[in-house]
């Protein structure tokens, strides 16, 4: 049997790992205040797999035989667990649906091809049988990019790329690394690292997402300020389409008309199955350091990030949290070990800041990352220190940065903890020009609060800026509220829609790095205009006239 690792079918991460509040004494009162939830509410765990109303697979003997012939009997799975794991991603809607047993349509079969030739056979046979093909990476997307259309009557084949998990080679002269599309983040860095290289792409979902998924959703990583988003890192691609392989050769730059590489980036499986990605790799830097900073206000933090983005310093990370997210970070302080952001930002320091006239409720925590040779890092730190000081901020040192670096991949587990106890938590992120960021932020917070008021719930919304560019930055909002337990999805829709609408109304994009899927498709036309949607639609129609490839994503046709 194919032994590809998967996340829990009902939530984030691996079985046996979950979020606990007991060792964080400030968290329970914080959650009570923020979303009116008593963390001691007895948890309601998700349904048992055997209780899910799993539809019987619909696949002809002929197609099953052909797929088996293509990839081998061990690599064709149609057991309930495999089919459920491959049904949805990890959006809040996905998780709520699974918890409610709302699974009208799930893949009928999951295949695990072992190389590009097998992918080609699978694609050709499935399309010849007029089946639907949904490529699957790590299943971590949160935009509804995987879910089969509920009304789909054709056979659905999930193509899991997990066996394509190797670094194929590195052109060391050019720093170009060829990597198979199903390789998960940690494997990429392990295999590159063995030869002294890094790709520098570290999304928060790094542990459970693949390079093919990153390309197909236009992902962005924590260190994208230095290394670029996946769209910048990707130099070449191989994509299996019905009857052919599209090759976008790795080139530093080219003027071959509209970019075919760009058409594949963000295509969410609608143009074919990506089998190989050639990326720009970098020598592992001599030094890697994240420093913590505090700002007296959100405005000061934003202004500093903007100035840093156009300065001679080129940090790998620029991130600043608003006061609410800072409060959340401080509330995750651990009791026993003493290692927490708030313990590292000492009480003594806070007293000094208060004496200096800081409003401690408005304090904003920031992280700035540096990579490179010692001299380079020293010079960048000095430039940033001046800018931070100019905006009234202070350096709080390495401790908070180290802690953030260690804990960043654990935070996602908190959403399942909240869901078990009746609160819905999710994220929405955007990018906008610097001139529009502050009004967009204010409007979005107000829109979410208005939605909470409409629902009559206590809700929370917090934000950080990350991923800075010369012209603007990404704002990443996290929101949560205690739902009514009756129709959590419509309550969620009201809040999520208010936030998304605020983004496009205020000059932001529908998503900076989580893609369109089905979750954001309603805002596509407002984002890229009707002719833009028409172009995308035309591309999909021309390349996939039978709508066999992940139909219904990005444009709802
Ligand atoms: P999947 O979820 O399996 O698939 C996503 C889409 O890509 C689907 O449409 C699928 O059909 C298609 N696809 C996958 N592989 C292929 C392939 N080989 N060929 C063609 N199409 C393919 N995203 C970020 O960018 N940055 C973050 O920091 C980040 N943090 C996250 C944190 C959490 C807790 C969660 C839940 C998600 C986060 N995401 C983040 C979103 C998600 O991880 C990304 O969208 C990621 O790129 C998806 O990769 P995947 O391998 O899991 O793809």
Coordinates of C-alpha atoms and ligand atoms in Angstrom, one line a residue:
X1 CA 0.0 0.0 0.0
X2 CA 1.1 3.6 -0.7
X3 CA 2.4 5.0 2.6
X4 CA 1.9 8.7 2.1
X5 CA 1.5 10.7 5.3
X6 CA -1.7 12.6 5.7
X7 CA -3.2 15.0 8.3
X8 CA -6.2 14.1 10.5
X9 CA -9.3 13.8 8.4
X10 CA -11.2 16.1 10.8
X11 CA -8.7 18.8 11.6
X12 CA -5.2 20.2 11.5
X13 CA -1.9 18.3 11.8
X14 CA -1.1 14.8 12.9
X15 CA -3.1 12.5 15.1
X16 CA -2.2 12.7 18.8
X17 CA -1.1 16.3 18.6
X18 CA -3.5 18.9 19.9
X19 CA -3.6 22.3 21.6
X20 CA -3.8 22.7 25.4
X21 CA -4.6 25.7 27.4
X22 CA -3.7 24.3 30.9
X23 CA -0.1 25.4 30.8
X24 CA -1.1 29.0 29.7
X25 CA -2.8 30.6 32.7
X26 CA -3.7 33.8 30.9
X27 CA -5.3 32.1 27.9
X28 CA -8.6 31.0 29.5
X29 CA -9.5 34.6 30.7
X30 CA -8.4 35.9 27.4
X31 CA -10.7 33.5 25.4
X32 CA -13.6 34.3 27.8
X33 CA -13.2 38.0 27.2
X34 CA -12.5 37.8 23.5
X35 CA -15.2 35.3 22.4
X36 CA -17.3 34.8 25.5
X37 CA -16.2 31.1 25.7
X38 CA -15.4 29.2 28.8
X39 CA -12.5 26.9 27.9
X40 CA -13.8 24.4 30.4
X41 CA -16.9 23.9 28.3
X42 CA -16.9 20.1 27.7
X43 CA -15.5 19.5 24.2
X44 CA -17.7 18.0 21.6
X45 CA -15.3 15.9 19.5
X46 CA -15.9 15.4 15.7
X47 CA -18.0 12.5 14.6
X48 CA -16.4 9.1 14.4
X49 CA -15.3 8.1 10.9
X50 CA -17.6 5.1 11.0
X51 CA -20.6 7.4 11.7
X52 CA -20.0 9.6 8.7
X53 CA -22.6 9.1 5.8
X54 CA -19.9 8.1 3.3
X55 CA -21.4 7.7 -0.2
X56 CA -20.6 4.4 -1.9
X57 CA -17.9 4.8 -4.6
X58 CA -19.2 5.2 -8.1
X59 CA -16.6 3.9 -10.6
X60 CA -16.9 1.6 -13.5
X61 CA -14.9 -1.7 -13.4
X62 CA -13.2 -0.6 -16.6
X63 CA -11.9 2.6 -15.2
X64 CA -10.8 1.0 -12.0
X65 CA -8.9 -1.6 -13.9
X66 CA -7.2 1.0 -16.1
X67 CA -6.2 3.1 -13.1
X68 CA -4.9 -0.1 -11.4
X69 CA -2.9 -0.9 -14.5
X70 CA -1.5 2.6 -14.6
X71 CA -0.2 2.9 -11.0
X72 CA -0.3 -0.7 -9.6
X73 CA -2.9 -2.2 -7.2
X74 CA -1.1 -1.0 -4.1
X75 CA -1.5 2.6 -5.2
X76 CA -5.3 2.6 -5.8
X77 CA -7.3 3.2 -2.7
X78 CA -11.0 3.3 -2.1
X79 CA -11.3 2.8 1.6
X80 CA -13.4 5.3 3.6
X81 CA -10.5 7.0 5.4
X82 CA -8.5 7.6 2.2
X83 CA -11.6 9.0 0.4
X84 CA -12.5 11.3 3.3
X85 CA -8.9 12.6 3.8
X86 CA -8.9 13.6 0.1
X87 CA -12.3 15.3 0.1
X88 CA -11.7 18.7 1.5
X89 CA -8.8 21.0 2.6
X90 CA -8.6 22.7 6.0
X91 CA -10.9 25.8 5.6
X92 CA -13.3 26.4 8.4
X93 CA -16.1 25.5 6.0
X94 CA -14.4 22.2 5.3
X95 CA -14.0 21.4 8.9
X96 CA -17.5 22.4 9.9
X97 CA -18.9 20.2 7.1
X98 CA -16.9 17.2 8.1
X99 CA -18.0 17.7 11.7
X100 CA -21.6 17.8 10.5
X101 CA -21.2 14.8 8.2
X102 CA -22.0 17.2 5.3
X103 CA -20.2 15.2 2.5
X104 CA -22.6 14.9 -0.4
X105 CA -19.8 14.1 -2.8
X106 CA -16.4 12.6 -2.1
X107 CA -13.7 11.1 -4.3
X108 CA -14.6 7.7 -5.5
X109 CA -11.1 6.6 -5.7
X110 CA -7.6 7.9 -4.7
X111 CA -4.6 7.1 -6.9
X112 CA -0.9 7.5 -6.0
X113 CA 1.1 7.7 -9.2
X114 CA 4.9 7.1 -8.7
X115 CA 6.2 9.2 -11.6
X116 CA 5.2 11.5 -14.4
X117 CA 4.5 8.7 -16.8
X118 CA 2.0 7.2 -14.4
X119 CA 0.4 10.7 -13.9
X120 CA 0.0 10.9 -17.6
X121 CA -1.7 7.5 -17.8
X122 CA -4.1 8.4 -14.9
X123 CA -5.0 11.7 -16.5
X124 CA -5.6 10.2 -20.0
X125 CA -7.6 7.3 -18.7
X126 CA -9.7 9.4 -16.4
X127 CA -10.4 12.0 -19.1
X128 CA -11.2 9.3 -21.7
X129 CA -13.8 7.9 -19.2
X130 CA -15.1 11.5 -18.6
X131 CA -14.2 11.3 -14.9
X132 CA -13.2 14.3 -12.8
X133 CA -9.6 14.6 -11.6
X134 CA -8.6 16.5 -8.5
X135 CA -4.9 16.8 -7.9
X136 CA -4.0 16.6 -4.1
X137 CA -0.9 17.9 -2.5
X138 CA -1.0 18.1 1.3
X139 CA -4.7 19.0 1.6
X140 CA -3.9 22.1 3.6
X141 CA -5.6 24.8 1.4
X142 CA -8.2 27.0 3.1
X143 CA -9.9 28.3 0.0
X144 CA -12.2 25.4 -0.8
X145 CA -9.7 24.4 -3.6
X146 CA -10.3 20.6 -3.3
X147 CA -13.9 20.0 -2.5
X148 CA -15.8 18.1 -5.3
X149 CA -18.8 20.0 -6.6
X150 CA -21.8 18.5 -4.5
X151 CA -23.8 18.0 -7.7
X152 CA -21.1 16.2 -9.6
X153 CA -22.4 12.9 -11.0
X154 CA -19.2 11.7 -12.8
X155 CA -16.6 9.5 -11.1
X156 CA -14.2 11.6 -9.1
X157 CA -10.5 10.6 -9.0
X158 CA -8.2 12.2 -6.4
X159 CA -4.6 12.2 -7.7
X160 CA -2.4 12.2 -4.6
X161 CA 1.1 13.4 -5.6
X162 CA 2.7 12.1 -2.3
X163 CA 4.9 9.5 -4.0
X164 CA 6.6 12.2 -6.1
X165 CA 8.6 13.4 -3.2
X166 CA 12.2 13.8 -4.3
X167 CA 14.7 16.5 -5.1
X168 CA 15.8 15.4 -8.6
X169 CA 18.9 17.5 -9.1
X170 CA 20.5 20.9 -8.5
X171 CA 22.2 23.0 -11.1
X172 CA 24.7 24.3 -8.6
X173 CA 26.0 26.9 -11.0
X174 CA 22.6 28.6 -11.3
X175 CA 21.1 27.6 -8.0
X176 CA 18.2 25.9 -9.8
X177 CA 16.7 22.9 -8.0
X178 CA 14.3 20.4 -9.7
X179 CA 11.8 19.1 -7.2
X180 CA 8.9 16.6 -7.6
X181 CA 5.6 18.2 -7.0
X182 CA 4.4 16.1 -4.1
X183 CA 7.3 16.9 -1.9
X184 CA 6.3 18.3 1.5
X185 CA 8.0 21.3 3.0
X186 CA 10.2 19.6 5.6
X187 CA 11.4 17.0 3.0
X188 CA 12.3 19.8 0.5
X189 CA 14.4 21.6 3.1
X190 CA 16.0 18.3 4.3
X191 CA 17.0 17.2 0.9
X192 CA 18.2 20.6 -0.2
X193 CA 19.9 21.1 3.2
X194 CA 22.0 18.0 2.8
X195 CA 23.7 19.7 -0.1
X196 CA 23.9 23.1 1.7
X197 CA 20.9 24.7 -0.1
X198 CA 17.6 26.2 1.0
X199 CA 14.5 27.2 -1.0
X200 CA 13.5 29.7 1.7
X201 CA 9.8 29.0 1.4
X202 CA 8.2 28.6 4.8
X203 CA 4.4 29.0 4.9
X204 CA 2.8 28.5 8.3
X205 CA 1.5 25.2 6.8
X206 CA 5.0 24.2 5.8
X207 CA 4.9 20.9 7.6
X208 CA 1.8 19.6 5.7
X209 CA 1.9 21.3 2.3
X210 CA 3.7 20.4 -0.9
X211 CA 5.5 22.4 -3.5
X212 CA 2.9 21.5 -6.2
X213 CA 0.2 22.8 -3.9
X214 CA 2.2 26.0 -3.3
X215 CA 2.5 26.6 -7.0
X216 CA -1.2 25.8 -7.6
X217 CA -2.3 28.3 -5.0
X218 CA 0.3 31.0 -5.4
X219 CA 1.6 30.5 -1.9
X220 CA 3.7 32.9 0.2
X221 CA 6.1 32.0 3.0
X222 CA 7.3 33.6 6.2
X223 CA 10.6 34.6 4.6
X224 CA 9.1 35.9 1.4
X225 CA 10.5 39.4 1.9
X226 CA 13.9 37.9 1.1
X227 CA 13.2 34.9 -1.1
X228 CA 10.0 36.1 -2.8
X229 CA 6.6 34.5 -3.0
X230 CA 6.3 31.1 -4.7
X231 CA 5.6 33.0 -7.9
X232 CA 9.1 34.5 -7.8
X233 CA 10.8 31.4 -6.6
X234 CA 9.3 29.1 -9.3
X235 CA 11.5 29.2 -12.4
X236 CA 10.3 26.2 -14.4
X237 CA 7.5 23.7 -14.4
X238 CA 6.3 20.4 -15.9
X239 CA 2.5 19.9 -16.0
X240 CA 0.7 16.8 -17.2
X241 CA -2.3 17.7 -19.3
X242 CA -4.6 15.4 -21.2
X243 CA -2.5 13.8 -23.9
X244 CA 0.6 16.0 -23.3
X245 CA 3.1 17.5 -21.0
X246 CA 3.5 21.3 -20.8
X247 CA 7.1 22.3 -20.2
X248 CA 7.9 25.8 -18.9
X249 CA 11.7 25.7 -19.1
X250 CA 13.7 27.2 -16.1
X251 CA 14.8 30.6 -17.2
X252 CA 16.0 33.7 -15.3
X253 CA 13.5 35.8 -17.4
X254 CA 11.9 35.7 -20.8
X255 CA 9.7 37.8 -23.1
X256 CA 7.7 34.9 -24.7
X257 CA 4.4 36.7 -24.7
X258 CA 1.9 36.3 -21.8
X259 CA 3.7 34.1 -19.2
X260 CA 2.7 30.4 -19.4
X261 CA 4.4 29.9 -16.1
X262 CA 2.2 32.5 -14.6
X263 CA -0.9 30.8 -16.0
X264 CA 0.0 27.7 -14.1
X265 CA 0.7 29.6 -10.9
X266 CA -2.5 29.7 -9.0
X267 CA -4.4 27.4 -11.4
X268 CA -5.6 25.1 -8.6
X269 CA -5.5 21.9 -10.6
X270 CA -7.7 23.3 -13.4
X271 CA -5.0 23.2 -16.1
X272 CA -3.4 19.8 -15.3
X273 CA -1.3 18.1 -12.8
X274 CA 2.0 19.7 -11.9
X275 CA 4.7 17.0 -11.6
X276 CA 7.9 18.9 -11.3
X277 CA 8.9 22.4 -10.2
X278 CA 12.3 24.0 -10.8
X279 CA 13.0 26.6 -8.1
X280 CA 15.6 29.2 -7.3
X281 CA 17.6 27.8 -4.4
X282 CA 20.0 29.6 -2.2
X283 CA 23.1 28.6 -0.2
X284 CA 22.1 28.3 3.5
X285 CA 22.9 31.6 5.0
X286 CA 25.7 31.9 7.5
X287 CA 23.4 33.6 10.0
X288 CA 19.7 33.6 10.5
X289 CA 18.2 35.7 13.2
X290 CA 14.8 37.0 14.2
X291 CA 14.6 40.0 16.6
X292 CA 11.6 41.2 18.5
X293 CA 10.5 44.9 18.6
X294 CA 7.8 46.8 20.3
X295 CA 5.9 49.8 18.9
X296 CA 3.8 52.3 20.8
X297 CA 1.0 52.0 18.3
X298 CA -0.2 50.2 15.2
X299 CA 0.3 53.3 13.1
X300 CA 3.9 53.6 14.3
X301 CA 4.4 49.9 13.5
X302 CA 3.0 50.2 10.0
X303 CA 5.0 53.4 9.2
X304 CA 8.2 51.6 10.3
X305 CA 7.5 48.5 8.1
X306 CA 6.9 50.8 5.2
X307 CA 10.1 52.7 5.7
X308 CA 12.0 49.4 6.1
X309 CA 10.6 48.1 2.9
X310 CA 12.1 50.9 0.9
X311 CA 15.4 51.2 2.9
X312 CA 18.7 49.6 2.2
X313 CA 17.9 46.9 4.7
X314 CA 16.4 43.8 3.1
X315 CA 15.1 41.7 6.0
X316 CA 13.8 38.2 5.4
X317 CA 10.7 38.9 7.6
X318 CA 8.9 42.1 8.4
X319 CA 5.9 41.5 10.7
X320 CA 4.0 43.6 13.1
X321 CA 0.9 42.7 15.1
X322 CA -1.9 45.1 16.0
X323 CA -2.5 45.6 19.7
X324 CA -5.2 42.8 19.8
X325 CA -2.9 40.2 18.2
X326 CA -0.1 41.4 20.6
X327 CA -2.5 40.8 23.5
X328 CA -3.2 37.3 22.1
X329 CA 0.5 36.6 21.9
X330 CA 1.0 37.7 25.5
X331 CA -1.9 35.5 26.6
X332 CA -0.2 32.4 25.3
X333 CA 2.4 32.8 28.1
X334 CA 3.4 29.4 29.5
X335 CA 3.3 28.9 33.3
X336 CA 6.1 26.5 34.1
X337 CA 8.9 26.9 31.7
X338 CA 8.7 30.7 31.7
X339 CA 9.5 30.7 27.9
X340 CA 6.9 32.9 26.4
X341 CA 6.9 36.1 24.4
X342 CA 5.5 38.0 27.4
X343 CA 8.0 36.6 29.8
X344 CA 10.8 37.7 27.4
X345 CA 9.2 41.1 27.1
X346 CA 9.7 41.6 30.8
X347 CA 7.4 43.4 33.3
X348 CA 10.2 45.7 34.1
X349 CA 10.4 46.8 30.5
X350 CA 6.7 47.4 30.4
X351 CA 7.0 49.6 33.5
X352 CA 9.7 51.7 31.8
X353 CA 7.5 52.1 28.7
X354 CA 4.6 53.2 30.8
X355 CA 6.8 55.8 32.5
X356 CA 7.8 57.0 29.0
X357 CA 4.1 57.6 28.3
X358 CA 3.2 54.5 26.3
X359 CA -0.3 53.3 26.4
X360 CA 0.3 49.6 27.2
X361 CA -3.0 48.6 25.7
X362 CA -1.9 49.9 22.3
X363 CA 1.6 48.2 22.3
X364 CA 2.3 46.3 19.1
X365 CA 4.8 43.4 18.9
X366 CA 6.9 43.0 15.8
X367 CA 9.4 40.5 14.4
X368 CA 12.0 41.3 11.9
X369 CA 14.2 38.5 10.4
X370 CA 17.7 38.8 9.1
X371 CA 19.7 36.4 7.0
X372 CA 23.1 36.4 5.4
X373 CA 26.8 36.9 6.4
X374 CA 27.6 38.4 9.8
X375 CA 28.5 41.8 8.4
X376 CA 25.5 42.0 6.2
X377 CA 23.2 41.0 9.1
X378 CA 24.9 43.6 11.4
X379 CA 24.4 46.4 8.9
X380 CA 20.8 45.5 8.3
X381 CA 20.1 45.4 12.0
X382 CA 21.6 48.8 12.4
X383 CA 19.5 50.3 9.6
X384 CA 16.3 48.8 11.0
X385 CA 17.2 49.9 14.5
X386 CA 17.4 53.5 13.4
X387 CA 14.0 53.2 11.5
X388 CA 12.3 51.6 14.5
X389 CA 13.7 54.3 16.8
X390 CA 12.5 57.0 14.5
X391 CA 9.0 55.6 14.8
X392 CA 9.2 55.4 18.6
X393 CA 9.8 51.7 18.8
X394 CA 12.3 49.7 20.8
X395 CA 14.3 46.5 20.2
X396 CA 13.4 43.7 22.7
X397 CA 16.0 41.2 21.5
X398 CA 16.4 37.7 20.2
X399 CA 14.2 35.8 22.8
X400 CA 10.7 36.6 21.4
X401 CA 11.9 36.0 17.8
X402 CA 13.3 32.6 18.8
X403 CA 10.1 31.7 20.5
X404 CA 8.0 32.8 17.5
X405 CA 10.2 30.8 15.2
X406 CA 9.8 27.6 17.4
X407 CA 6.1 27.9 17.9
X408 CA 4.8 29.2 14.5
X409 CA 3.9 25.8 13.2
X410 CA 2.0 24.8 16.4
X411 CA -0.5 27.7 16.4
X412 CA -2.9 26.2 13.8
X413 CA -3.9 23.5 16.3
X414 CA -5.8 26.1 18.3
X415 CA -8.6 26.2 15.7
X416 CA -9.7 22.6 16.4
X417 CA -9.6 23.3 20.2
X418 CA -12.0 26.2 19.7
X419 CA -14.2 24.2 17.3
X420 CA -14.5 21.4 19.8
X421 CA -15.9 24.0 22.3
X422 CA -18.3 25.8 20.0
X423 CA -16.3 28.7 18.6
X424 CA -15.5 29.3 15.0
X425 CA -12.1 30.8 14.2
X426 CA -10.6 31.5 10.7
X427 CA -8.3 33.8 8.8
X428 CA -8.6 36.2 5.8
X429 CA -5.7 38.0 4.3
X430 CA -5.2 40.6 1.6
X431 CA -2.6 42.9 0.1
X432 CA -3.0 46.5 -0.6
X433 CA -0.9 49.6 -1.4
X434 CA 0.7 51.3 1.6
X435 CA -1.6 54.3 1.0
X436 CA -4.7 52.1 1.5
X437 CA -3.6 49.8 4.3
X438 CA -4.7 51.8 7.3
X439 CA -8.2 52.7 6.0
X440 CA -8.5 49.0 4.8
X441 CA -7.6 47.8 8.3
X442 CA -10.0 50.2 10.1
X443 CA -12.8 49.4 7.7
X444 CA -12.3 45.6 8.0
X445 CA -12.2 45.7 11.8
X446 CA -15.4 47.8 11.8
X447 CA -17.1 45.4 9.2
X448 CA -16.3 42.4 11.3
X449 CA -17.6 44.0 14.5
X450 CA -20.7 45.1 12.7
X451 CA -21.3 41.5 11.6
X452 CA -20.7 40.3 15.2
X453 CA -23.3 42.9 16.4
X454 CA -25.8 41.7 13.8
X455 CA -25.3 38.1 15.0
X456 CA -25.5 39.2 18.6
X457 CA -22.2 37.5 19.5
X458 CA -19.0 38.6 21.1
X459 CA -16.4 38.3 18.4
X460 CA -12.7 38.9 18.1
X461 CA -10.6 40.2 15.2
X462 CA -6.9 40.7 15.2
X463 CA -4.3 41.4 12.5
X464 CA -0.7 41.5 11.5
X465 CA 1.2 42.9 8.7
X466 CA 3.6 40.5 6.9
X467 CA 5.1 40.2 3.4
X468 CA 6.2 43.8 2.6
X469 CA 6.7 45.0 -0.9
X470 CA 7.8 48.4 -2.2
X471 CA 4.3 49.4 -3.0
X472 CA 2.4 47.8 -0.1
X473 CA 2.0 44.8 2.1
X474 CA -0.2 41.9 3.2
X475 CA -2.6 42.3 6.1
X476 CA -3.5 39.0 7.7
X477 CA -6.7 39.0 9.9
X478 CA -7.6 36.2 12.3
X479 CA -11.2 36.2 13.6
X480 CA -13.3 34.1 16.0
X481 CA -16.7 34.0 17.6
X482 CA -18.8 31.6 19.6
X483 CA -21.4 30.3 17.1
X484 CA -25.0 29.4 17.9
X485 CA -24.4 25.7 17.3
X486 CA -27.4 25.6 15.0
X487 CA -26.2 27.1 11.8
X488 CA -22.6 28.0 12.3
X489 CA -21.9 28.2 8.6
X490 CA -24.3 31.0 7.9
X491 CA -23.0 32.9 10.9
X492 CA -19.5 32.4 9.6
X493 CA -20.5 33.5 6.1
X494 CA -21.8 36.8 7.4
X495 CA -18.5 37.6 9.1
X496 CA -16.2 36.2 6.4
X497 CA -18.1 38.0 3.7
X498 CA -18.0 41.3 5.5
X499 CA -14.3 41.0 5.8
X500 CA -13.7 40.0 2.2
X501 CA -16.0 42.7 0.9
X502 CA -14.1 45.2 2.9
X503 CA -10.9 44.1 1.3
X504 CA -12.1 44.7 -2.3
X505 CA -14.0 47.9 -1.3
X506 CA -10.9 49.4 0.2
X507 CA -8.5 48.6 -2.7
X508 CA -7.1 45.3 -1.5
X509 CA -7.1 41.9 -3.3
X510 CA -9.4 39.0 -2.3
X511 CA -6.4 37.1 -1.1
X512 CA -2.6 37.7 -1.0
X513 CA -1.6 34.0 -0.7
X514 CA -4.6 31.7 0.0
X515 CA -5.9 31.6 -3.6
X516 CA -9.4 31.8 -4.9
X517 CA -10.9 28.2 -4.7
X518 CA -14.6 28.4 -4.1
X519 CA -14.3 30.4 -0.9
X520 CA -13.2 33.7 -2.6
X521 CA -14.7 33.2 -6.1
X522 CA -17.5 35.6 -5.4
X523 CA -15.0 38.5 -5.2
X524 CA -13.0 37.6 -8.3
X525 CA -14.8 39.9 -10.7
X526 CA -14.5 42.9 -8.3
X527 CA -10.8 42.1 -8.0
X528 CA -9.7 41.5 -11.6
X529 CA -12.7 42.9 -13.6
X530 CA -15.2 41.1 -15.8
X531 CA -12.8 40.9 -18.8
X532 CA -10.2 39.4 -16.5
X533 CA -12.6 36.7 -15.4
X534 CA -13.5 36.1 -19.0
X535 CA -9.8 35.5 -19.9
X536 CA -9.4 33.0 -17.1
X537 CA -12.6 31.3 -18.1
X538 CA -11.5 31.1 -21.7
X539 CA -8.2 29.6 -20.7
X540 CA -9.9 26.8 -18.7
X541 CA -12.5 26.2 -21.4
X542 CA -9.8 25.9 -24.1
X543 CA -7.5 23.6 -22.1
X544 CA -10.2 21.5 -20.5
X545 CA -13.4 21.5 -22.6
X546 CA -14.9 18.6 -20.8
X547 CA -14.4 20.3 -17.4
X548 CA -12.6 17.2 -16.1
X549 CA -9.9 19.0 -14.2
X550 CA -11.0 20.2 -10.7
X551 CA -14.2 21.9 -12.0
X552 CA -15.8 24.7 -10.2
X553 CA -12.7 26.3 -8.7
X554 CA -11.6 29.9 -9.2
X555 CA -14.4 30.6 -11.7
X556 CA -17.7 28.8 -10.9
X557 CA -18.1 27.0 -14.2
Ligands
LIG1 P1 -3.7 21.1 -1.5 O1 -4.5 21.7 -0.4 O2 -3.6 19.7 -1.6 O3 -4.3 21.6 -2.9 C1 -4.5 23.0 -3.1 C2 -4.9 23.2 -4.6 O4 -3.8 23.0 -5.4 C3 -6.1 22.3 -5.0 O5 -6.8 23.0 -6.0 C4 -5.3 21.2 -5.7 O6 -6.1 20.5 -6.7 C5 -4.1 21.9 -6.3 N1 -2.9 21.1 -6.4 C6 -2.2 20.6 -5.4 N2 -1.1 19.9 -5.9 C7 -1.2 20.1 -7.2 C8 -0.4 19.6 -8.3 N3 0.7 18.9 -8.1 N4 -0.8 19.9 -9.6 C9 -1.8 20.7 -9.8 N5 -2.6 21.1 -8.8 C10 -2.3 20.8 -7.6 N6 -0.6 29.4 2.6 C11 0.4 30.2 2.3 O7 0.7 30.5 1.2 N7 1.2 30.7 3.3 C12 0.9 30.4 4.6 O8 1.7 30.8 5.5 C13 -0.1 29.5 4.9 N8 -0.4 29.1 6.2 C14 -1.4 28.2 6.4 C15 -1.6 27.8 7.7 C16 -2.6 26.9 8.0 C17 -2.9 26.5 9.4 C18 -3.5 26.4 6.9 C19 -4.6 25.5 7.2 C20 -3.2 26.8 5.6 C21 -2.2 27.7 5.4 N9 -1.9 28.1 4.1 C22 -0.9 29.0 3.8 C23 -2.7 27.6 3.0 C24 -2.2 26.3 2.3 O9 -1.2 25.7 3.1 C25 -1.6 26.7 0.9 O10 -2.7 27.0 0.1 C26 -0.8 25.5 0.3 O11 -0.1 26.1 -0.8 C27 -1.6 24.3 -0.2 O12 -0.7 23.3 -0.5 P2 -1.1 21.8 -0.5 O13 0.0 21.0 -0.9 O14 -1.6 21.5 0.9 O15 -2.3 21.8 -1.6

